[in-house]
PDB file of C-alpha atoms in Angstrom:
ATOM      1  CA  MET A1106       7.041  -8.485  11.035  1.00 91.00           C
ATOM      2  CA  MET A1107       3.961  -7.005   9.668  1.00 94.00           C
ATOM      3  CA  ALA A1108       1.016  -8.275  11.562  1.00 96.00           C
ATOM      4  CA  LEU A1109      -3.168  -7.673  11.174  1.00 97.00           C
ATOM      5  CA  LEU A1110      -4.574  -7.011  14.196  1.00 98.00           C
ATOM      6  CA  PRO A1111      -8.396  -6.522  15.257  1.00 97.00           C
ATOM      7  CA  SER A1112      -9.222  -3.405  16.628  1.00 96.00           C
ATOM      8  CA  SER A1113     -11.952  -3.675  18.684  1.00 95.00           C
ATOM      9  CA  VAL A1114      -9.396  -6.756  21.267  1.00 96.00           C
ATOM     10  CA  ASN A1115      -8.291  -4.257  24.434  1.00 97.00           C
ATOM     11  CA  TYR A1116      -4.711  -5.190  24.491  1.00 97.00           C
ATOM     12  CA  GLU A1117      -3.866  -2.926  28.209  1.00 97.00           C
ATOM     13  CA  HIS A1118      -6.124  -5.025  29.336  1.00 97.00           C
ATOM     14  CA  ILE A1119      -4.579  -8.293  27.837  1.00 97.00           C
ATOM     15  CA  GLU A1120      -1.149  -6.795  28.694  1.00 97.00           C
ATOM     16  CA  ASN A1121      -1.555  -6.239  31.744  1.00 97.00           C
ATOM     17  CA  SER A1122      -3.184  -9.771  32.961  1.00 96.00           C
ATOM     18  CA  GLY A1123      -0.811 -11.398  30.699  1.00 96.00           C
ATOM     19  CA  LYS A1124       2.095 -10.213  32.764  1.00 96.00           C
ATOM     20  CA  GLU A1125       0.349 -10.823  36.136  1.00 95.00           C
ATOM     21  CA  LYS A1126      -0.347 -14.557  35.047  1.00 95.00           C
ATOM     22  CA  ILE A1127       3.244 -15.360  33.147  1.00 95.00           C
ATOM     23  CA  GLU A1128       7.112 -15.052  33.259  1.00 93.00           C
ATOM     24  CA  LYS A1129       8.198 -13.186  31.574  1.00 92.00           C
ATOM     25  CA  PHE A1130       5.651 -11.991  29.717  1.00 95.00           C
ATOM     26  CA  ASP A1131       5.544 -11.571  25.606  1.00 95.00           C
ATOM     27  CA  MET A1132       2.832  -8.732  24.171  1.00 97.00           C
ATOM     28  CA  ASN A1133       4.041  -9.956  20.782  1.00 96.00           C
ATOM     29  CA  ILE A1134       3.913 -12.896  20.922  1.00 96.00           C
ATOM     30  CA  ILE A1135       0.146 -12.447  21.551  1.00 97.00           C
ATOM     31  CA  LYS A1136      -0.346 -10.519  19.278  1.00 97.00           C
ATOM     32  CA  PHE A1137       1.242 -13.408  16.447  1.00 96.00           C
ATOM     33  CA  ILE A1138      -0.658 -15.646  17.577  1.00 96.00           C
ATOM     34  CA  LEU A1139      -4.395 -13.386  16.415  1.00 97.00           C
ATOM     35  CA  HIS A1140      -2.646 -11.841  13.486  1.00 97.00           C
ATOM     36  CA  SER A1141      -2.547 -15.560  12.698  1.00 95.00           C
ATOM     37  CA  ILE A1142      -6.057 -16.065  13.213  1.00 96.00           C
ATOM     38  CA  VAL A1143      -6.912 -13.535  10.626  1.00 96.00           C
ATOM     39  CA  PHE A1144      -4.771 -14.568   8.279  1.00 95.00           C
ATOM     40  CA  LYS A1145      -5.537 -17.622   7.745  1.00 94.00           C
ATOM     41  CA  SER A1146      -9.853 -17.055   8.186  1.00 94.00           C
ATOM     42  CA  VAL A1147      -9.819 -16.101   4.220  1.00 92.00           C
ATOM     43  CA  ALA A1148      -8.297 -16.739   1.028  1.00 91.00           C
ATOM     44  CA  PHE A1149      -9.272 -17.345  -2.797  1.00 87.00           C
ATOM     45  CA  LYS A1150     -11.291 -20.557  -3.791  1.00 81.00           C
ATOM     46  CA  GLY A1151      -9.627 -21.684  -6.316  1.00 72.00           C
ATOM     47  CA  ASN A1152      -9.696 -18.105  -7.911  1.00 68.00           C
ATOM     48  CA  THR A1153      -9.173 -14.598  -7.275  1.00 68.00           C
ATOM     49  CA  VAL A1154     -12.180 -13.983  -7.859  1.00 70.00           C
ATOM     50  CA  VAL A1155     -14.531 -15.709  -4.905  1.00 79.00           C
ATOM     51  CA  ILE A1156     -13.323 -15.024  -1.439  1.00 87.00           C
ATOM     52  CA  ASN A1157     -13.978 -17.510   1.468  1.00 90.00           C
ATOM     53  CA  TYR A1158     -14.046 -16.366   4.892  1.00 91.00           C
ATOM     54  CA  PHE A1159     -13.428 -19.106   7.501  1.00 91.00           C
ATOM     55  CA  ASP A1160     -14.301 -18.095  11.175  1.00 91.00           C
ATOM     56  CA  GLN A1161     -12.445 -20.753  12.819  1.00 90.00           C
ATOM     57  CA  SER A1162      -8.498 -20.938  11.402  1.00 93.00           C
ATOM     58  CA  TYR A1163      -6.809 -24.740  11.248  1.00 92.00           C
ATOM     59  CA  LEU A1164      -2.890 -23.370  12.681  1.00 92.00           C
ATOM     60  CA  SER A1165      -0.405 -26.689  13.750  1.00 91.00           C
ATOM     61  CA  ARG A1166       1.157 -27.473  16.069  1.00 91.00           C
ATOM     62  CA  ASP A1167       4.145 -27.307  14.521  1.00 89.00           C
ATOM     63  CA  TYR A1168       3.427 -23.574  13.367  1.00 89.00           C
ATOM     64  CA  TRP A1169       3.149 -22.331  16.613  1.00 91.00           C
ATOM     65  CA  VAL A1170       6.376 -24.167  18.079  1.00 90.00           C
ATOM     66  CA  GLU A1171       8.850 -22.744  15.032  1.00 86.00           C
ATOM     67  CA  ALA A1172       7.260 -19.349  15.632  1.00 86.00           C
ATOM     68  CA  ILE A1173       7.110 -18.994  18.589  1.00 88.00           C
ATOM     69  CA  ASP A1174       8.636 -22.189  21.438  1.00 87.00           C
ATOM     70  CA  THR A1175       7.213 -24.752  23.027  1.00 89.00           C
ATOM     71  CA  GLY A1176       5.089 -22.747  25.716  1.00 90.00           C
ATOM     72  CA  TYR A1177       2.946 -20.836  22.355  1.00 93.00           C
ATOM     73  CA  SER A1178       0.163 -22.724  24.656  1.00 94.00           C
ATOM     74  CA  LYS A1179       0.356 -20.459  27.120  1.00 96.00           C
ATOM     75  CA  TYR A1180      -0.279 -16.821  25.290  1.00 96.00           C
ATOM     76  CA  ILE A1181      -3.446 -19.319  23.345  1.00 96.00           C
ATOM     77  CA  ASN A1182      -5.346 -20.502  27.048  1.00 96.00           C
ATOM     78  CA  LEU A1183      -4.440 -16.230  28.098  1.00 97.00           C
ATOM     79  CA  LEU A1184      -6.238 -16.003  25.128  1.00 97.00           C
ATOM     80  CA  ARG A1185      -8.981 -18.180  25.861  1.00 97.00           C
ATOM     81  CA  ASP A1186      -9.302 -17.307  29.381  1.00 96.00           C
ATOM     82  CA  GLU A1187     -10.178 -13.923  28.607  1.00 96.00           C
ATOM     83  CA  LYS A1188     -12.584 -14.696  26.370  1.00 96.00           C
ATOM     84  CA  ILE A1189     -10.818 -13.256  23.387  1.00 97.00           C
ATOM     85  CA  ILE A1190     -10.665 -16.418  21.288  1.00 97.00           C
ATOM     86  CA  TYR A1191     -12.022 -20.608  21.551  1.00 95.00           C
ATOM     87  CA  ARG A1192     -10.208 -23.257  20.045  1.00 94.00           C
ATOM     88  CA  THR A1193     -12.379 -26.510  18.488  1.00 92.00           C
ATOM     89  CA  PRO A1194     -12.778 -29.858  19.984  1.00 86.00           C
ATOM     90  CA  TYR A1195      -9.976 -32.247  18.486  1.00 80.00           C
ATOM     91  CA  GLN A1196      -9.999 -34.180  16.110  1.00 78.00           C
ATOM     92  CA  GLU A1197      -7.602 -36.899  14.719  1.00 79.00           C
ATOM     93  CA  ASN A1198      -6.013 -36.211  12.226  1.00 79.00           C
ATOM     94  CA  LYS A1199      -6.762 -32.619  11.571  1.00 82.00           C
ATOM     95  CA  CYS A1200      -5.805 -29.627  13.522  1.00 87.00           C
ATOM     96  CA  PHE A1201      -7.182 -27.163  16.220  1.00 92.00           C
ATOM     97  CA  GLY A1202      -9.137 -24.586  15.139  1.00 93.00           C
ATOM     98  CA  TYR A1203      -8.966 -21.292  16.610  1.00 95.00           C
ATOM     99  CA  GLY A1204     -11.543 -18.179  15.810  1.00 95.00           C
ATOM    100  CA  LEU A1205     -12.255 -15.055  16.873  1.00 96.00           C
ATOM    101  CA  ILE A1206     -15.371 -14.347  19.878  1.00 95.00           C
ATOM    102  CA  VAL A1207     -17.945 -12.743  17.753  1.00 90.00           C
ATOM    103  CA  PRO A1208     -17.382  -9.434  19.521  1.00 90.00           C
ATOM    104  CA  TYR A1209     -14.530  -9.783  17.807  1.00 94.00           C
ATOM    105  CA  ARG A1210     -15.005 -11.403  15.219  1.00 93.00           C
ATOM    106  CA  TYR A1211     -15.532  -8.840  12.155  1.00 94.00           C
ATOM    107  CA  SER A1212     -13.348  -6.376  13.408  1.00 95.00           C
ATOM    108  CA  ARG A1213     -11.682  -3.250  11.946  1.00 95.00           C
ATOM    109  CA  ILE A1214      -8.145  -3.800  10.704  1.00 97.00           C
ATOM    110  CA  ASN A1215      -4.975  -1.788  12.827  1.00 97.00           C
ATOM    111  CA  VAL A1216      -1.846  -3.137  11.344  1.00 97.00           C
ATOM    112  CA  GLU A1217       1.094  -2.748  13.489  1.00 96.00           C
ATOM    113  CA  MET A1218       5.341  -3.754  13.317  1.00 95.00           C
ATOM    114  CA  ILE A1219       5.795  -6.615  16.192  1.00 94.00           C
ATOM    115  CA  GLN A1220       9.062  -8.067  16.568  1.00 92.00           C
ATOM    116  CA  ILE A1221       8.662 -12.096  16.477  1.00 87.00           C
ATOM    117  CA  LYS A1222      12.640 -14.470  17.243  1.00 78.00           C
ATOM    118  CA  GLY A1223      10.962 -17.700  14.546  1.00 65.00           C
ATOM    119  CA  ILE A1224       9.126 -15.846  11.403  1.00 67.00           C
ATOM    120  CA  HIS A1225      12.770 -16.027   9.072  1.00 61.00           C
ATOM    121  CA  GLU A1226      11.257 -19.320   8.922  1.00 57.00           C
ATOM    122  CA  TYR A1227       7.872 -17.714   6.315  1.00 53.00           C
ATOM    123  CA  GLN A1228      10.027 -15.282   4.599  1.00 56.00           C
ATOM    124  CA  ASN A1229      11.322 -16.652   2.090  1.00 56.00           C
ATOM    125  CA  LYS A1230      10.377 -16.649  -2.265  1.00 56.00           C
ATOM    126  CA  LYS A1231       8.180 -18.330  -3.171  1.00 59.00           C
ATOM    127  CA  PHE A1232       8.497 -20.073  -6.649  1.00 57.00           C
ATOM    128  CA  ASN A1233       6.160 -23.014  -8.240  1.00 58.00           C
ATOM    129  CA  SER A1234       7.608 -25.169 -11.310  1.00 61.00           C
ATOM    130  CA  SER A1235      12.016 -25.379 -12.355  1.00 66.00           C
ATOM    131  CA  TYR A1236      10.845 -22.823 -14.708  1.00 65.00           C
ATOM    132  CA  THR A1237      11.099 -20.168 -12.622  1.00 65.00           C
ATOM    133  CA  LYS A1238      13.745 -21.587 -10.326  1.00 68.00           C
ATOM    134  CA  LYS A1239      16.153 -21.667 -13.703  1.00 71.00           C
ATOM    135  CA  TYR A1240      15.239 -18.266 -15.358  1.00 71.00           C
ATOM    136  CA  GLU A1241      13.505 -15.947 -12.926  1.00 71.00           C
ATOM    137  CA  LYS A1242      16.050 -16.820 -10.048  1.00 72.00           C
ATOM    138  CA  PRO A1243      17.905 -13.746 -11.621  1.00 73.00           C
ATOM    139  CA  LEU A1244      15.097 -11.147 -11.718  1.00 72.00           C
ATOM    140  CA  SER A1245      14.430 -11.963  -8.119  1.00 72.00           C
ATOM    141  CA  ASP A1246      17.316 -11.496  -6.260  1.00 73.00           C
ATOM    142  CA  PHE A1247      17.215  -8.076  -7.220  1.00 74.00           C
ATOM    143  CA  PHE A1248      13.400  -7.813  -5.730  1.00 73.00           C
ATOM    144  CA  VAL A1249      13.357  -7.072  -1.923  1.00 74.00           C
ATOM    145  CA  ASN A1250      11.316  -6.309   0.061  1.00 70.00           C
ATOM    146  CA  THR A1251      12.777  -4.671   2.268  1.00 76.00           C
ATOM    147  CA  ASP A1252      13.832  -1.548  -0.316  1.00 82.00           C
ATOM    148  CA  PHE A1253       9.666  -1.420  -0.288  1.00 85.00           C
ATOM    149  CA  ALA A1254       7.937   0.718   2.998  1.00 91.00           C
ATOM    150  CA  ILE A1255       4.362   2.141   3.165  1.00 93.00           C
ATOM    151  CA  ASP A1256       2.409   4.097   5.166  1.00 95.00           C
ATOM    152  CA  SER A1257      -0.011   0.999   6.054  1.00 94.00           C
ATOM    153  CA  ASP A1258      -2.488   3.972   8.376  1.00 95.00           C
ATOM    154  CA  LYS A1259      -3.459   4.982   5.055  1.00 95.00           C
ATOM    155  CA  THR A1260      -3.671   2.641   3.292  1.00 95.00           C
ATOM    156  CA  GLU A1261      -5.896   0.702   5.567  1.00 96.00           C
ATOM    157  CA  ALA A1262      -7.948   3.769   5.651  1.00 95.00           C
ATOM    158  CA  ASP A1263      -7.782   3.653   1.789  1.00 94.00           C
ATOM    159  CA  LEU A1264      -9.181  -0.063   2.166  1.00 95.00           C
ATOM    160  CA  PHE A1265     -12.000   0.128   4.545  1.00 95.00           C
ATOM    161  CA  ASP A1266     -12.619   3.898   2.858  1.00 93.00           C
ATOM    162  CA  ARG A1267     -12.877   1.032  -0.803  1.00 92.00           C
ATOM    163  CA  TYR A1268     -14.831  -1.442   0.586  1.00 92.00           C
ATOM    164  CA  PHE A1269     -17.089   0.147   2.524  1.00 91.00           C
ATOM    165  CA  GLU A1270     -18.194   3.478   0.570  1.00 76.00           C
ATOM    166  CA  LEU A1271     -22.031   2.354   1.428  1.00 66.00           C
ATOM    167  CA  ALA A1272     -22.030   3.155   5.058  1.00 69.00           C
ATOM    168  CA  ASN A1273     -21.984  -0.764   5.875  1.00 78.00           C
ATOM    169  CA  TYR A1274     -19.773  -1.416   8.393  1.00 88.00           C
ATOM    170  CA  PRO A1275     -20.313  -2.183  10.925  1.00 89.00           C
ATOM    171  CA  LEU A1276     -22.133  -5.771   9.275  1.00 89.00           C
ATOM    172  CA  LYS A1277     -25.467  -5.989   8.978  1.00 89.00           C
ATOM    173  CA  LYS A1278     -26.318 -10.125   9.636  1.00 88.00           C
ATOM    174  CA  SER A1279     -29.319 -11.952   9.763  1.00 89.00           C
ATOM    175  CA  HIS A1280     -29.824 -14.572  12.652  1.00 84.00           C
ATOM    176  CA  GLY A1281     -26.516 -14.194  13.628  1.00 82.00           C
ATOM    177  CA  LYS A1282     -24.245 -14.229  10.967  1.00 87.00           C
ATOM    178  CA  PRO A1283     -23.444 -10.648   8.016  1.00 90.00           C
ATOM    179  CA  ILE A1284     -25.681 -10.859   5.006  1.00 91.00           C
ATOM    180  CA  ALA A1285     -24.047 -12.119   1.367  1.00 90.00           C
ATOM    181  CA  SER A1286     -23.244  -9.006   0.272  1.00 89.00           C
ATOM    182  CA  ASN A1287     -21.240  -7.155   3.533  1.00 91.00           C
ATOM    183  CA  LEU A1288     -19.446 -10.343   4.310  1.00 91.00           C
ATOM    184  CA  LYS A1289     -17.695 -10.109   0.615  1.00 92.00           C
ATOM    185  CA  SER A1290     -17.249  -6.742   1.122  1.00 92.00           C
ATOM    186  CA  TYR A1291     -15.403  -7.636   4.323  1.00 93.00           C
ATOM    187  CA  SER A1292     -13.575 -10.768   2.908  1.00 94.00           C
ATOM    188  CA  SER A1293     -12.234  -8.648   0.734  1.00 93.00           C
ATOM    189  CA  TYR A1294     -11.464  -5.644   2.407  1.00 95.00           C
ATOM    190  CA  LEU A1295      -9.036  -8.434   4.433  1.00 96.00           C
ATOM    191  CA  ILE A1296      -7.166 -10.232   1.902  1.00 94.00           C
ATOM    192  CA  ALA A1297      -6.292  -7.612   0.661  1.00 94.00           C
ATOM    193  CA  LEU A1298      -4.431  -6.038   3.742  1.00 96.00           C
ATOM    194  CA  LYS A1299      -3.327 -10.009   3.746  1.00 94.00           C
ATOM    195  CA  LYS A1300      -1.485  -9.263   0.500  1.00 92.00           C
ATOM    196  CA  MET A1301       0.433  -6.969   1.426  1.00 94.00           C
ATOM    197  CA  ALA A1302       1.569  -8.698   4.854  1.00 93.00           C
ATOM    198  CA  GLN A1303       2.381 -11.055   2.634  1.00 89.00           C
ATOM    199  CA  PHE A1304       4.075  -8.811   0.711  1.00 88.00           C
ATOM    200  CA  MET A1305       6.059  -6.415   3.262  1.00 89.00           C
ATOM    201  CA  ASN A1306       6.846  -9.621   4.900  1.00 86.00           C
ATOM    202  CA  GLY A1307       8.556 -11.230   1.875  1.00 80.00           C
ATOM    203  CA  GLU A1308       6.370 -13.459   1.063  1.00 80.00           C
ATOM    204  CA  TYR A1309       6.379 -13.299  -3.343  1.00 75.00           C
ATOM    205  CA  ILE A1310       6.161 -15.390  -6.024  1.00 74.00           C
ATOM    206  CA  PHE A1311       7.698 -15.075  -9.589  1.00 72.00           C
ATOM    207  CA  SER A1312       5.913 -16.693 -12.732  1.00 72.00           C
ATOM    208  CA  ARG A1313       5.376 -16.120 -16.058  1.00 70.00           C
ATOM    209  CA  SER A1314       2.242 -18.697 -16.711  1.00 70.00           C
ATOM    210  CA  THR A1315       4.692 -21.198 -18.347  1.00 69.00           C
ATOM    211  CA  ALA A1316       3.778 -24.122 -20.632  1.00 71.00           C
ATOM    212  CA  SER A1317       5.854 -27.299 -21.382  1.00 70.00           C
ATOM    213  CA  LEU A1318       7.301 -29.624 -24.093  1.00 73.00           C
ATOM    214  CA  ASN A1319       8.945 -32.578 -24.502  1.00 76.00           C
ATOM    215  CA  ASN A1320      11.451 -32.087 -28.057  1.00 73.00           C
ATOM    216  CA  LYS A1321      11.308 -34.940 -28.934  1.00 75.00           C
ATOM    217  CA  LYS A1322      15.061 -35.163 -30.271  1.00 76.00           C
ATOM    218  CA  THR A1323      16.938 -34.129 -27.488  1.00 77.00           C
ATOM    219  CA  GLY A1324      14.232 -35.229 -24.973  1.00 74.00           C
ATOM    220  CA  LYS A1325      14.349 -32.383 -23.022  1.00 75.00           C
ATOM    221  CA  ARG A1326      12.088 -30.391 -21.992  1.00 72.00           C
ATOM    222  CA  ASN A1327      11.636 -26.914 -23.684  1.00 73.00           C
ATOM    223  CA  TYR A1328       9.789 -23.635 -21.865  1.00 70.00           C
ATOM    224  CA  LYS A1329       7.071 -21.740 -23.667  1.00 73.00           C
ATOM    225  CA  THR A1330       6.447 -18.207 -22.345  1.00 73.00           C
ATOM    226  CA  LYS A1331       3.082 -16.323 -22.171  1.00 71.00           C
ATOM    227  CA  GLY A1332       6.065 -13.007 -21.555  1.00 73.00           C
ATOM    228  CA  ARG A1333       5.017 -10.562 -19.139  1.00 76.00           C
ATOM    229  CA  LEU A1334       6.190 -11.114 -15.822  1.00 75.00           C
ATOM    230  CA  TYR A1335       3.903 -11.540 -13.039  1.00 75.00           C
ATOM    231  CA  THR A1336       4.898 -11.197  -8.968  1.00 77.00           C
ATOM    232  CA  SER A1337       3.184 -10.234  -5.802  1.00 79.00           C
ATOM    233  CA  PHE A1338       3.488  -6.685  -6.393  1.00 82.00           C
ATOM    234  CA  SER A1339       1.377  -7.156  -9.744  1.00 81.00           C
ATOM    235  CA  PHE A1340      -1.058  -8.956  -7.424  1.00 82.00           C
ATOM    236  CA  LEU A1341      -2.024  -5.444  -5.355  1.00 89.00           C
ATOM    237  CA  ASN A1342      -4.907  -3.627  -5.532  1.00 87.00           C
ATOM    238  CA  LYS A1343      -3.949  -0.214  -6.729  1.00 87.00           C
ATOM    239  CA  GLU A1344      -4.307   1.392  -2.598  1.00 89.00           C
ATOM    240  CA  ILE A1345      -1.201  -0.469  -1.615  1.00 91.00           C
ATOM    241  CA  ARG A1346       0.836  -0.140  -4.737  1.00 89.00           C
TER     242      ARG A1346
END
């Protein structure tokens, strides 16, 4: 899978420490944990314009177990001991929140391929209505993410230049928090990389923006579409396309 990793972390140091503390240590798991925290830290707020950045990423035990296994906590604790990440206190009916410690937060991103045994659980086509399941599936069957390739290093550099063209990096801060314009640039940069990773990891959608009406004569549902096919490819930044 394609992973998004904070470049400010000393991975060689973590690997050396991990080999001392964890039997059959797997560096891919460390990278998957960091990727998951970065990946979940940005999301659109109800539309495709306003982007929210979250200091904590809420990730359930089931998420970790499915992708890694029940031994995931050893790796979480290693990153906490090394003061790379923190975990919020337990709250009833809520997942733990994981975040990067301040020196590693708002880092520039390295894009890297890693191997995780359970990642196939997340590689699926998303159909959001009965219409798309029935009418778009013949098209989606031809849309195979492994047919695509990308120069991820060049793409990250192009995105970085786009969003930080005014040399506003590292982010300027006020009272310990990035100023609004700088955080907006960073969030846009991060969500563009997130969409690239989703696409290359096989998470994509098909939709033609349909409306459905009940046919009074037959009682069946009729669909009316705008005709244009929307896919994850059409939502990618121009640098990524």
